[in-house]
Amino acid sequence: MAVSTLATRIYRSRLKIPSLLIQTVGVREGWGRYRGPSCTYSLARHFSAAKLKSEQFSDVLQISDSCTQRLKEIATNDLPFLRICVEGGGCSGFQYKFDMDKTINEDDRVFEKNGAKVVVDETSLEYVKGSTVDYHEELIRSAFRIISNPKAEHGCSCGSSFSVKID
């Protein structure tokens, strides 16, 4: 199915994907040009009384050794863990956001490996389950990234955005 056909179908039916409400959909083409309706994605945050759990990454996510090493280097008492969030935007529809943080909310899941902590909210976790959190260094940039995401269909060349597989 062509992307524009799928976008039109989603737009007309106001299709609900788990924990995601697509208000209006457009297709981004090339260097920021849009065709079709304007593009506005909105993640619907569900604030439930979810219990905080400390889990091993093997249960939901994998964490690379380079990510663990880097988190140990940069974590401080003021900002002790990495927060991963999935937001609407980017080249492909959704983008990963990485921030050092100190606040744990009710809908957060806490993961720990060798003393390095990563926090993901329940909504974002649905989009990164089965993935690997990595830290990658190259000449032009060094950054945390999500690799091997089974929920992502396409991604941009920089690895910061992706589109969701629709079953």
mmCIF file of C-alpha atoms in Angstrom:
data_model
loop_
_atom_site.group_PDB
_atom_site.id
_atom_site.type_symbol
_atom_site.label_atom_id
_atom_site.label_comp_id
_atom_site.label_asym_id
_atom_site.label_seq_id
_atom_site.Cartn_x
_atom_site.Cartn_y
_atom_site.Cartn_z
ATOM 1 C CA MET A 1 0.000 0.000 0.000
ATOM 2 C CA ALA A 2 1.370 3.398 -0.929
ATOM 3 C CA VAL A 3 2.241 5.712 1.939
ATOM 4 C CA SER A 4 -0.123 8.425 0.725
ATOM 5 C CA THR A 5 -2.990 5.907 0.484
ATOM 6 C CA LEU A 6 -2.322 4.678 4.006
ATOM 7 C CA ALA A 7 -2.086 8.247 5.332
ATOM 8 C CA THR A 8 -5.400 9.142 3.690
ATOM 9 C CA ARG A 9 -7.037 6.008 5.111
ATOM 10 C CA ILE A 10 -5.757 6.779 8.599
ATOM 11 C CA TYR A 11 -6.838 10.415 8.295
ATOM 12 C CA ARG A 12 -10.368 9.557 7.192
ATOM 13 C CA SER A 13 -10.968 6.823 9.756
ATOM 14 C CA ARG A 14 -9.123 8.485 12.659
ATOM 15 C CA LEU A 15 -7.481 5.108 13.202
ATOM 16 C CA LYS A 16 -6.337 4.516 16.759
ATOM 17 C CA ILE A 17 -3.067 2.685 17.169
ATOM 18 C CA PRO A 18 -2.370 1.462 20.752
ATOM 19 C CA SER A 19 -1.515 4.505 22.903
ATOM 20 C CA LEU A 20 -1.350 6.716 19.823
ATOM 21 C CA LEU A 21 -3.970 9.108 18.573
ATOM 22 C CA ILE A 22 -3.387 10.410 15.091
ATOM 23 C CA GLN A 23 -5.262 13.680 14.815
ATOM 24 C CA THR A 24 -4.333 14.654 11.271
ATOM 25 C CA VAL A 25 -1.859 13.005 8.976
ATOM 26 C CA GLY A 26 0.261 14.214 6.102
ATOM 27 C CA VAL A 27 3.134 12.645 4.278
ATOM 28 C CA ARG A 28 6.533 14.267 4.529
ATOM 29 C CA GLU A 29 8.455 14.074 1.317
ATOM 30 C CA GLY A 30 12.148 14.787 0.846
ATOM 31 C CA TRP A 31 13.598 17.836 2.583
ATOM 32 C CA GLY A 32 10.622 18.813 4.726
ATOM 33 C CA ARG A 33 8.058 19.183 1.952
ATOM 34 C CA TYR A 34 4.557 17.883 2.672
ATOM 35 C CA ARG A 35 1.915 16.559 0.363
ATOM 36 C CA GLY A 36 -1.636 16.052 1.461
ATOM 37 C CA PRO A 37 -3.078 17.321 4.740
ATOM 38 C CA SER A 38 -0.828 19.038 7.239
ATOM 39 C CA CYS A 39 1.108 16.773 9.548
ATOM 40 C CA THR A 40 0.316 16.785 13.250
ATOM 41 C CA TYR A 41 0.948 13.767 15.418
ATOM 42 C CA SER A 42 -0.070 13.657 19.042
ATOM 43 C CA LEU A 43 0.895 10.961 21.486
ATOM 44 C CA ALA A 44 -1.908 10.326 23.907
ATOM 45 C CA ARG A 45 -0.337 10.013 27.328
ATOM 46 C CA HIS A 46 -2.188 7.696 29.657
ATOM 47 C CA PHE A 47 -1.339 8.485 33.259
ATOM 48 C CA SER A 48 -2.247 5.361 35.149
ATOM 49 C CA ALA A 49 -1.205 4.266 38.588
ATOM 50 C CA ALA A 50 1.427 1.948 37.145
ATOM 51 C CA LYS A 51 3.863 0.610 39.680
ATOM 52 C CA LEU A 52 7.485 1.460 39.190
ATOM 53 C CA LYS A 53 9.476 -1.605 38.320
ATOM 54 C CA SER A 54 13.178 -2.123 38.078
ATOM 55 C CA GLU A 55 13.766 -4.691 35.351
ATOM 56 C CA GLN A 56 16.659 -6.151 33.480
ATOM 57 C CA PHE A 57 16.951 -4.978 29.871
ATOM 58 C CA SER A 58 16.693 -8.560 28.645
ATOM 59 C CA ASP A 59 12.997 -8.504 29.676
ATOM 60 C CA VAL A 60 11.942 -5.645 27.374
ATOM 61 C CA LEU A 61 14.991 -3.810 25.996
ATOM 62 C CA GLN A 62 18.626 -4.622 25.428
ATOM 63 C CA ILE A 63 21.358 -2.204 26.400
ATOM 64 C CA SER A 64 24.758 -2.166 24.770
ATOM 65 C CA ASP A 65 28.008 -2.091 26.705
ATOM 66 C CA SER A 66 28.909 1.249 25.107
ATOM 67 C CA CYS A 67 25.631 2.746 26.386
ATOM 68 C CA THR A 68 26.266 1.433 29.898
ATOM 69 C CA GLN A 69 29.804 2.803 29.841
ATOM 70 C CA ARG A 70 28.708 6.263 28.646
ATOM 71 C CA LEU A 71 25.868 6.508 31.175
ATOM 72 C CA LYS A 72 28.270 5.730 34.003
ATOM 73 C CA GLU A 73 30.552 8.516 32.737
ATOM 74 C CA ILE A 74 27.898 11.247 32.468
ATOM 75 C CA ALA A 75 25.410 10.415 35.252
ATOM 76 C CA THR A 76 25.507 12.803 38.221
ATOM 77 C CA ASN A 77 23.580 13.118 41.485
ATOM 78 C CA ASP A 78 21.459 15.865 39.894
ATOM 79 C CA LEU A 79 20.767 13.882 36.697
ATOM 80 C CA PRO A 80 21.202 10.194 37.568
ATOM 81 C CA PHE A 81 19.520 8.413 34.643
ATOM 82 C CA LEU A 82 18.720 8.505 30.919
ATOM 83 C CA ARG A 83 15.099 9.107 29.899
ATOM 84 C CA ILE A 84 13.925 7.760 26.542
ATOM 85 C CA CYS A 85 10.781 9.230 25.032
ATOM 86 C CA VAL A 86 9.056 8.755 21.677
ATOM 87 C CA GLU A 87 7.454 11.890 20.236
ATOM 88 C CA GLY A 88 5.697 12.798 17.032
ATOM 89 C CA GLY A 89 7.978 14.455 14.484
ATOM 90 C CA GLY A 90 11.178 13.872 12.589
ATOM 91 C CA CYS A 91 11.604 12.756 8.994
ATOM 92 C CA SER A 92 9.598 9.548 9.366
ATOM 93 C CA GLY A 93 6.733 10.441 11.717
ATOM 94 C CA PHE A 94 8.144 9.632 15.166
ATOM 95 C CA GLN A 95 11.412 10.526 16.810
ATOM 96 C CA TYR A 96 13.420 9.289 19.761
ATOM 97 C CA LYS A 97 14.267 11.804 22.459
ATOM 98 C CA PHE A 98 17.075 11.177 24.962
ATOM 99 C CA ASP A 99 17.571 13.326 28.080
ATOM 100 C CA MET A 100 19.342 12.961 31.389
ATOM 101 C CA ASP A 101 16.713 13.283 34.121
ATOM 102 C CA LYS A 102 16.107 12.942 37.860
ATOM 103 C CA THR A 103 12.307 12.645 38.123
ATOM 104 C CA ILE A 104 10.442 9.352 37.953
ATOM 105 C CA ASN A 105 6.734 9.650 37.122
ATOM 106 C CA GLU A 106 3.902 7.225 37.880
ATOM 107 C CA ASP A 107 3.810 5.859 34.326
ATOM 108 C CA ASP A 108 7.574 5.264 34.080
ATOM 109 C CA ARG A 109 9.400 1.949 33.861
ATOM 110 C CA VAL A 110 12.916 1.852 35.286
ATOM 111 C CA PHE A 111 15.560 -0.416 33.750
ATOM 112 C CA GLU A 112 19.024 -0.986 35.130
ATOM 113 C CA LYS A 113 22.145 -2.721 33.875
ATOM 114 C CA ASN A 114 25.444 -2.690 35.746
ATOM 115 C CA GLY A 115 24.491 0.466 37.644
ATOM 116 C CA ALA A 116 23.349 2.425 34.573
ATOM 117 C CA LYS A 117 19.660 3.420 34.720
ATOM 118 C CA VAL A 118 17.270 4.104 31.857
ATOM 119 C CA VAL A 119 13.677 5.286 32.324
ATOM 120 C CA VAL A 120 10.935 4.929 29.699
ATOM 121 C CA ASP A 121 7.303 5.990 30.086
ATOM 122 C CA GLU A 122 4.659 3.317 29.375
ATOM 123 C CA THR A 123 3.481 4.958 26.144
ATOM 124 C CA SER A 124 6.976 5.265 24.675
ATOM 125 C CA LEU A 125 7.822 1.738 25.804
ATOM 126 C CA GLU A 126 5.216 0.385 23.385
ATOM 127 C CA TYR A 127 7.302 1.790 20.516
ATOM 128 C CA VAL A 128 10.721 0.543 21.678
ATOM 129 C CA LYS A 129 9.989 -2.935 23.089
ATOM 130 C CA GLY A 130 12.504 -5.465 21.828
ATOM 131 C CA SER A 131 14.994 -2.758 20.795
ATOM 132 C CA THR A 132 18.569 -2.104 21.839
ATOM 133 C CA VAL A 133 19.667 1.148 23.476
ATOM 134 C CA ASP A 134 23.133 2.024 22.181
ATOM 135 C CA TYR A 135 25.696 4.816 22.342
ATOM 136 C CA HIS A 136 27.457 5.449 19.057
ATOM 137 C CA GLU A 137 30.462 7.661 18.355
ATOM 138 C CA GLU A 138 31.571 8.846 14.933
ATOM 139 C CA LEU A 139 33.432 11.853 13.580
ATOM 140 C CA ILE A 140 30.385 14.043 12.976
ATOM 141 C CA ARG A 141 28.384 13.160 16.093
ATOM 142 C CA SER A 142 28.139 11.043 19.208
ATOM 143 C CA ALA A 143 24.704 10.111 20.514
ATOM 144 C CA PHE A 144 22.455 7.612 22.189
ATOM 145 C CA ARG A 145 20.294 5.720 19.724
ATOM 146 C CA ILE A 146 17.747 2.927 19.444
ATOM 147 C CA ILE A 147 18.786 0.095 17.132
ATOM 148 C CA SER A 148 17.071 -3.110 15.997
ATOM 149 C CA ASN A 149 13.592 -1.784 16.765
ATOM 150 C CA PRO A 150 11.037 -4.450 15.765
ATOM 151 C CA LYS A 151 8.234 -1.843 15.945
ATOM 152 C CA ALA A 152 9.893 0.459 13.371
ATOM 153 C CA GLU A 153 9.264 0.025 9.673
ATOM 154 C CA HIS A 154 11.426 2.761 8.178
ATOM 155 C CA GLY A 155 13.889 5.188 9.673
ATOM 156 C CA CYS A 156 15.836 8.219 8.619
ATOM 157 C CA SER A 157 19.539 8.047 7.817
ATOM 158 C CA CYS A 158 20.583 9.667 11.101
ATOM 159 C CA GLY A 159 18.608 7.098 13.115
ATOM 160 C CA SER A 160 16.666 9.602 15.210
ATOM 161 C CA SER A 161 13.238 9.086 13.617
ATOM 162 C CA PHE A 162 11.149 6.148 12.419
ATOM 163 C CA SER A 163 7.733 5.109 11.179
ATOM 164 C CA VAL A 164 5.630 2.537 13.023
ATOM 165 C CA LYS A 165 4.748 -0.865 11.574
ATOM 166 C CA ILE A 166 0.991 -1.214 11.320
ATOM 167 C CA ASP A 167 -0.100 -4.856 11.522
#
